[in-house]
């Protein structure tokens, strides 16, 4: 995916659009949105960091390939899983890692192991 496709996707996931985000870092100059979307411009490092901060994501997310996004196609089996996926997908990368660490810690608990054994057998 291109930088423009990725940043517009991330904006949509966050409930905003690129013009609104650019205005926050460029003091109202929305012409930069056109430069990104039409001419394929990529902001300098300072602006990339500012965009990532506003969108609560990693700069690497702006350069993700199609393969990097394949894991986001999970289909929830019930409302609880759907809620968990919504929360997880809205988290910035660092928070996703913290969330998963908590999940793995929870999975190591003996109560969970007993539940898992009962569910399987």
PDB file of N, CA and C in Angstrom, residues 71-91 96 99-100:
ATOM      1  N   UNK A  71      -3.557  -9.656   9.353  1.00  0.00           N
ATOM      2  CA  UNK A  71      -4.049 -10.096  10.652  1.00  0.00           C
ATOM      3  C   UNK A  71      -5.274  -9.306  11.091  1.00  0.00           C
ATOM      4  N   UNK A  72      -5.565  -8.180  10.460  1.00  0.00           N
ATOM      5  CA  UNK A  72      -6.702  -7.377  10.873  1.00  0.00           C
ATOM      6  C   UNK A  72      -8.013  -7.872  10.238  1.00  0.00           C
ATOM      7  N   UNK A  73      -7.986  -9.043   9.617  1.00  0.00           N
ATOM      8  CA  UNK A  73      -9.169  -9.587   8.989  1.00  0.00           C
ATOM      9  C   UNK A  73      -9.876 -10.604   9.887  1.00  0.00           C
ATOM     10  N   UNK A  74      -9.537 -10.635  11.173  1.00  0.00           N
ATOM     11  CA  UNK A  74     -10.150 -11.575  12.101  1.00  0.00           C
ATOM     12  C   UNK A  74     -11.658 -11.338  12.165  1.00  0.00           C
ATOM     13  N   UNK A  75     -12.406 -12.428  12.206  1.00  0.00           N
ATOM     14  CA  UNK A  75     -13.860 -12.343  12.273  1.00  0.00           C
ATOM     15  C   UNK A  75     -14.298 -12.772  13.672  1.00  0.00           C
ATOM     16  N   UNK A  76     -14.956 -11.872  14.402  1.00  0.00           N
ATOM     17  CA  UNK A  76     -15.386 -12.225  15.758  1.00  0.00           C
ATOM     18  C   UNK A  76     -16.492 -13.274  15.744  1.00  0.00           C
ATOM     19  N   UNK A  77     -16.442 -14.144  16.759  1.00  0.00           N
ATOM     20  CA  UNK A  77     -17.446 -15.203  16.865  1.00  0.00           C
ATOM     21  C   UNK A  77     -18.653 -14.781  17.697  1.00  0.00           C
ATOM     22  N   UNK A  78     -18.496 -13.728  18.528  1.00  0.00           N
ATOM     23  CA  UNK A  78     -19.606 -13.256  19.346  1.00  0.00           C
ATOM     24  C   UNK A  78     -19.386 -11.777  19.665  1.00  0.00           C
ATOM     25  N   UNK A  79     -20.323 -11.186  20.399  1.00  0.00           N
ATOM     26  CA  UNK A  79     -20.247  -9.752  20.703  1.00  0.00           C
ATOM     27  C   UNK A  79     -19.033  -9.400  21.548  1.00  0.00           C
ATOM     28  N   UNK A  80     -18.663 -10.285  22.478  1.00  0.00           N
ATOM     29  CA  UNK A  80     -17.492 -10.020  23.324  1.00  0.00           C
ATOM     30  C   UNK A  80     -16.230  -9.938  22.472  1.00  0.00           C
ATOM     31  N   UNK A  81     -16.051 -10.886  21.566  1.00  0.00           N
ATOM     32  CA  UNK A  81     -14.883 -10.869  20.690  1.00  0.00           C
ATOM     33  C   UNK A  81     -14.898  -9.644  19.785  1.00  0.00           C
ATOM     34  N   UNK A  82     -16.065  -9.261  19.322  1.00  0.00           N
ATOM     35  CA  UNK A  82     -16.179  -8.069  18.479  1.00  0.00           C
ATOM     36  C   UNK A  82     -15.738  -6.822  19.247  1.00  0.00           C
ATOM     37  N   UNK A  83     -16.170  -6.711  20.512  1.00  0.00           N
ATOM     38  CA  UNK A  83     -15.767  -5.574  21.341  1.00  0.00           C
ATOM     39  C   UNK A  83     -14.261  -5.570  21.572  1.00  0.00           C
ATOM     40  N   UNK A  84     -13.692  -6.740  21.848  1.00  0.00           N
ATOM     41  CA  UNK A  84     -12.250  -6.836  22.074  1.00  0.00           C
ATOM     42  C   UNK A  84     -11.492  -6.421  20.818  1.00  0.00           C
ATOM     43  N   UNK A  85     -11.936  -6.881  19.651  1.00  0.00           N
ATOM     44  CA  UNK A  85     -11.270  -6.519  18.399  1.00  0.00           C
ATOM     45  C   UNK A  85     -11.361  -5.026  18.121  1.00  0.00           C
ATOM     46  N   UNK A  86     -12.507  -4.415  18.413  1.00  0.00           N
ATOM     47  CA  UNK A  86     -12.651  -2.968  18.204  1.00  0.00           C
ATOM     48  C   UNK A  86     -11.670  -2.198  19.072  1.00  0.00           C
ATOM     49  N   UNK A  87     -11.582  -2.592  20.331  1.00  0.00           N
ATOM     50  CA  UNK A  87     -10.659  -1.913  21.242  1.00  0.00           C
ATOM     51  C   UNK A  87      -9.228  -2.126  20.776  1.00  0.00           C
ATOM     52  N   UNK A  88      -8.873  -3.373  20.483  1.00  0.00           N
ATOM     53  CA  UNK A  88      -7.507  -3.699  20.072  1.00  0.00           C
ATOM     54  C   UNK A  88      -7.107  -2.936  18.808  1.00  0.00           C
ATOM     55  N   UNK A  89      -7.971  -2.895  17.822  1.00  0.00           N
ATOM     56  CA  UNK A  89      -7.651  -2.230  16.553  1.00  0.00           C
ATOM     57  C   UNK A  89      -7.482  -0.726  16.711  1.00  0.00           C
ATOM     58  N   UNK A  90      -8.113  -0.148  17.706  1.00  0.00           N
ATOM     59  CA  UNK A  90      -8.008   1.300  17.911  1.00  0.00           C
ATOM     60  C   UNK A  90      -6.773   1.691  18.724  1.00  0.00           C
ATOM     61  N   UNK A  91      -6.098   0.704  19.291  1.00  0.00           N
ATOM     62  CA  UNK A  91      -4.931   0.998  20.128  1.00  0.00           C
ATOM     63  C   UNK A  91      -3.711   1.349  19.289  1.00  0.00           C
ATOM     64  N   UNK A  96      -0.917  -2.023  21.951  1.00  0.00           N
ATOM     65  CA  UNK A  96      -1.241  -3.374  21.481  1.00  0.00           C
ATOM     66  C   UNK A  96      -0.281  -4.385  22.082  1.00  0.00           C
ATOM     67  N   UNK A  99      -1.205  -4.824  25.708  1.00  0.00           N
ATOM     68  CA  UNK A  99      -2.443  -5.599  25.791  1.00  0.00           C
ATOM     69  C   UNK A  99      -2.152  -7.087  25.598  1.00  0.00           C
ATOM     70  N   UNK A 100      -1.337  -7.404  24.590  1.00  0.00           N
ATOM     71  CA  UNK A 100      -1.036  -8.811  24.321  1.00  0.00           C
ATOM     72  C   UNK A 100      -0.214  -9.421  25.452  1.00  0.00           C
TER      73      UNK A 100
END
